[in-house]
PDB file of C-alpha atoms in Angstrom:
ATOM      1  CA  GLN A   1      12.788 -14.545   7.953  1.00  0.00           C
ATOM      2  CA  VAL A   2       9.862 -16.310   5.491  1.00  0.00           C
ATOM      3  CA  GLN A   3       9.911 -19.231   3.866  1.00  0.00           C
ATOM      4  CA  LEU A   4       7.756 -19.445   0.749  1.00  0.00           C
ATOM      5  CA  ASP A   5       5.884 -22.263  -1.042  1.00  0.00           C
ATOM      6  CA  GLU A   6       4.022 -22.040  -4.252  1.00  0.00           C
ATOM      7  CA  SER A   7       1.576 -24.230  -5.721  1.00  0.00           C
ATOM      8  CA  GLY A   8      -1.577 -24.407  -8.494  1.00  0.00           C
ATOM      9  CA  GLY A   9       0.667 -24.315 -11.943  1.00  0.00           C
ATOM     10  CA  GLY A  10       0.030 -26.307 -14.620  1.00  0.00           C
ATOM     11  CA  LEU A  11      -0.963 -26.715 -18.083  1.00  0.00           C
ATOM     12  CA  VAL A  12      -3.825 -24.770 -19.305  1.00  0.00           C
ATOM     13  CA  GLN A  13      -5.201 -23.948 -22.831  1.00  0.00           C
ATOM     14  CA  ALA A  14      -5.530 -20.057 -24.178  1.00  0.00           C
ATOM     15  CA  GLY A  15      -8.257 -18.142 -22.597  1.00  0.00           C
ATOM     16  CA  GLY A  16      -8.025 -20.325 -19.458  1.00  0.00           C
ATOM     17  CA  SER A  17      -7.617 -19.577 -15.955  1.00  0.00           C
ATOM     18  CA  LEU A  18      -5.283 -20.845 -13.142  1.00  0.00           C
ATOM     19  CA  ARG A  19      -4.817 -19.732  -9.603  1.00  0.00           C
ATOM     20  CA  LEU A  20      -1.478 -20.020  -7.730  1.00  0.00           C
ATOM     21  CA  SER A  21      -1.286 -19.634  -4.006  1.00  0.00           C
ATOM     22  CA  CYS A  22       2.029 -18.807  -2.002  1.00  0.00           C
ATOM     23  CA  ALA A  23       2.058 -20.296   1.616  1.00  0.00           C
ATOM     24  CA  ALA A  24       4.350 -18.485   3.933  1.00  0.00           C
ATOM     25  CA  SER A  25       6.040 -20.270   6.942  1.00  0.00           C
ATOM     26  CA  GLY A  26       6.547 -18.013  10.177  1.00  0.00           C
ATOM     27  CA  ARG A  27       4.452 -15.476  12.332  1.00  0.00           C
ATOM     28  CA  THR A  28       5.175 -12.105  10.482  1.00  0.00           C
ATOM     29  CA  PHE A  29       3.626 -12.618   7.334  1.00  0.00           C
ATOM     30  CA  SER A  30       1.735  -9.519   7.403  1.00  0.00           C
ATOM     31  CA  SER A  31       4.897  -7.580   7.664  1.00  0.00           C
ATOM     32  CA  TYR A  32       5.717  -8.509   4.174  1.00  0.00           C
ATOM     33  CA  ASP A  33       4.720  -6.611   0.924  1.00  0.00           C
ATOM     34  CA  MET A  34       4.409  -9.812  -1.578  1.00  0.00           C
ATOM     35  CA  GLY A  35       4.983  -9.651  -5.002  1.00  0.00           C
ATOM     36  CA  TRP A  36       4.705 -12.266  -7.815  1.00  0.00           C
ATOM     37  CA  PHE A  37       7.352 -12.423 -10.710  1.00  0.00           C
ATOM     38  CA  ARG A  38       7.800 -14.932 -13.553  1.00  0.00           C
ATOM     39  CA  GLN A  39      10.481 -15.983 -15.625  1.00  0.00           C
ATOM     40  CA  ALA A  40      10.567 -17.600 -19.206  1.00  0.00           C
ATOM     41  CA  PRO A  41      13.241 -19.640 -20.569  1.00  0.00           C
ATOM     42  CA  GLY A  42      15.966 -17.268 -21.866  1.00  0.00           C
ATOM     43  CA  LYS A  43      14.356 -14.250 -20.404  1.00  0.00           C
ATOM     44  CA  GLU A  44      15.125 -12.161 -17.236  1.00  0.00           C
ATOM     45  CA  ARG A  45      12.879 -12.531 -14.358  1.00  0.00           C
ATOM     46  CA  GLU A  46      10.031 -10.102 -14.803  1.00  0.00           C
ATOM     47  CA  PHE A  47       7.665  -8.144 -12.151  1.00  0.00           C
ATOM     48  CA  VAL A  48       4.028  -9.483 -12.440  1.00  0.00           C
ATOM     49  CA  ALA A  49       2.255  -8.051  -9.473  1.00  0.00           C
ATOM     50  CA  ALA A  50       2.435  -7.025  -5.798  1.00  0.00           C
ATOM     51  CA  ILE A  51       0.426  -6.413  -2.678  1.00  0.00           C
ATOM     52  CA  SER A  52       0.844  -4.220   0.304  1.00  0.00           C
ATOM     53  CA  ARG A  53       1.090  -5.787   3.541  1.00  0.00           C
ATOM     54  CA  SER A  54      -2.344  -5.062   4.570  1.00  0.00           C
ATOM     55  CA  GLY A  55      -3.691  -5.843   0.845  1.00  0.00           C
ATOM     56  CA  ASP A  56      -5.062  -2.279   0.515  1.00  0.00           C
ATOM     57  CA  SER A  57      -3.031  -1.439  -2.571  1.00  0.00           C
ATOM     58  CA  THR A  58      -1.966  -3.819  -5.371  1.00  0.00           C
ATOM     59  CA  TYR A  59       0.277  -3.170  -8.618  1.00  0.00           C
ATOM     60  CA  TYR A  60       0.539  -4.871 -11.660  1.00  0.00           C
ATOM     61  CA  ALA A  61       2.589  -5.037 -14.817  1.00  0.00           C
ATOM     62  CA  ASP A  62       0.934  -3.745 -18.156  1.00  0.00           C
ATOM     63  CA  SER A  63       0.881  -6.973 -19.531  1.00  0.00           C
ATOM     64  CA  VAL A  64      -1.231  -8.522 -16.837  1.00  0.00           C
ATOM     65  CA  LYS A  65      -3.407  -5.798 -16.037  1.00  0.00           C
ATOM     66  CA  GLY A  66      -7.332  -6.527 -16.471  1.00  0.00           C
ATOM     67  CA  ARG A  67      -6.644 -10.347 -16.598  1.00  0.00           C
ATOM     68  CA  PHE A  68      -4.664 -11.136 -13.322  1.00  0.00           C
ATOM     69  CA  THR A  69      -5.753 -10.379  -9.690  1.00  0.00           C
ATOM     70  CA  ILE A  70      -3.506 -10.388  -7.056  1.00  0.00           C
ATOM     71  CA  SER A  71      -4.781 -10.897  -3.529  1.00  0.00           C
ATOM     72  CA  ARG A  72      -3.951 -12.280   0.200  1.00  0.00           C
ATOM     73  CA  ASP A  73      -5.128 -13.829   3.348  1.00  0.00           C
ATOM     74  CA  ASN A  74      -3.022 -12.813   6.336  1.00  0.00           C
ATOM     75  CA  ALA A  75      -4.904 -15.005   8.948  1.00  0.00           C
ATOM     76  CA  LYS A  76      -3.774 -17.981   6.271  1.00  0.00           C
ATOM     77  CA  ASN A  77      -0.328 -16.570   5.371  1.00  0.00           C
ATOM     78  CA  THR A  78      -0.996 -17.079   1.949  1.00  0.00           C
ATOM     79  CA  VAL A  79      -0.841 -14.878  -1.107  1.00  0.00           C
ATOM     80  CA  TYR A  80      -2.685 -15.678  -4.644  1.00  0.00           C
ATOM     81  CA  LEU A  81      -2.768 -14.823  -8.319  1.00  0.00           C
ATOM     82  CA  GLN A  82      -5.820 -15.500 -10.067  1.00  0.00           C
ATOM     83  CA  MET A  83      -4.798 -15.437 -13.907  1.00  0.00           C
ATOM     84  CA  ASN A  84      -7.686 -15.283 -16.244  1.00  0.00           C
ATOM     85  CA  SER A  85      -7.944 -15.151 -19.996  1.00  0.00           C
ATOM     86  CA  LEU A  86      -4.200 -16.613 -20.144  1.00  0.00           C
ATOM     87  CA  LYS A  87      -2.031 -16.428 -23.260  1.00  0.00           C
ATOM     88  CA  PRO A  88       0.935 -18.594 -24.490  1.00  0.00           C
ATOM     89  CA  GLU A  89       2.910 -15.457 -23.859  1.00  0.00           C
ATOM     90  CA  ASP A  90       2.368 -16.197 -20.033  1.00  0.00           C
ATOM     91  CA  THR A  91       4.121 -19.472 -19.908  1.00  0.00           C
ATOM     92  CA  ALA A  92       7.173 -18.928 -17.363  1.00  0.00           C
ATOM     93  CA  VAL A  93       7.727 -20.292 -14.060  1.00  0.00           C
ATOM     94  CA  TYR A  94       6.092 -18.165 -11.635  1.00  0.00           C
ATOM     95  CA  VAL A  95       7.623 -17.012  -8.244  1.00  0.00           C
ATOM     96  CA  CYS A  96       6.299 -15.409  -5.365  1.00  0.00           C
ATOM     97  CA  ALA A  97       8.530 -12.842  -2.697  1.00  0.00           C
ATOM     98  CA  ALA A  98       8.577 -11.175   0.251  1.00  0.00           C
ATOM     99  CA  SER A  99       9.638  -7.626   0.667  1.00  0.00           C
ATOM    100  CA  THR A 100       9.968  -5.236   3.432  1.00  0.00           C
ATOM    101  CA  TYR A 101      10.743  -2.245   1.927  1.00  0.00           C
ATOM    102  CA  GLY A 102      11.479  -0.668  -1.651  1.00  0.00           C
ATOM    103  CA  ASN A 103      10.089  -0.268  -5.235  1.00  0.00           C
ATOM    104  CA  LEU A 104       7.658  -3.218  -5.196  1.00  0.00           C
ATOM    105  CA  TYR A 105       8.338  -3.315  -9.244  1.00  0.00           C
ATOM    106  CA  ASN A 106      11.970  -3.890  -8.893  1.00  0.00           C
ATOM    107  CA  ARG A 107      13.094  -7.323  -7.896  1.00  0.00           C
ATOM    108  CA  ARG A 108      15.776  -5.758  -5.603  1.00  0.00           C
ATOM    109  CA  ALA A 109      13.159  -5.069  -3.059  1.00  0.00           C
ATOM    110  CA  TYR A 110      12.760  -8.467  -2.492  1.00  0.00           C
ATOM    111  CA  ALA A 111      14.594 -10.329   0.122  1.00  0.00           C
ATOM    112  CA  TYR A 112      12.612 -14.102   0.275  1.00  0.00           C
ATOM    113  CA  TRP A 113      11.903 -16.032  -2.415  1.00  0.00           C
ATOM    114  CA  GLY A 114       9.996 -19.342  -3.316  1.00  0.00           C
ATOM    115  CA  GLN A 115      11.191 -22.144  -6.088  1.00  0.00           C
ATOM    116  CA  GLY A 116       8.285 -21.409  -8.225  1.00  0.00           C
ATOM    117  CA  THR A 117       5.547 -23.148 -10.028  1.00  0.00           C
ATOM    118  CA  GLN A 118       5.242 -23.949 -13.942  1.00  0.00           C
ATOM    119  CA  VAL A 119       2.754 -22.179 -15.959  1.00  0.00           C
ATOM    120  CA  THR A 120       2.359 -23.617 -19.461  1.00  0.00           C
ATOM    121  CA  VAL A 121      -0.398 -22.179 -21.618  1.00  0.00           C
ATOM    122  CA  SER A 122      -0.762 -23.949 -24.964  1.00  0.00           C
ATOM    123  CA  SER A 123      -2.262 -22.286 -28.173  1.00  0.00           C
TER     124      SER A 123
END
């Protein structure tokens, strides 16, 4: 089992940047593929990015490709989401999640979820 704690959200102007962090408890962080999802008010939770347990493979939603970068530091039990060129439509609660198997684009592949951190992008 793993517990996830996100941080780094906030209010930023369009075109700005934020870096989200997700710290994981436990000694088996490197056993999990990790993902970031987001949920805007009135919308379903959607996939943003994912990274394999070794960090060798990354996956992105088309809407963030080229602007967001996911990375991880297994020694620090932390996964990051660097968000650049932010747009108002990126406004959402961002949640990290841990997966042991499955299609990383699908939220059903993730067994553990954090509480989320709010990102608000003003125009």
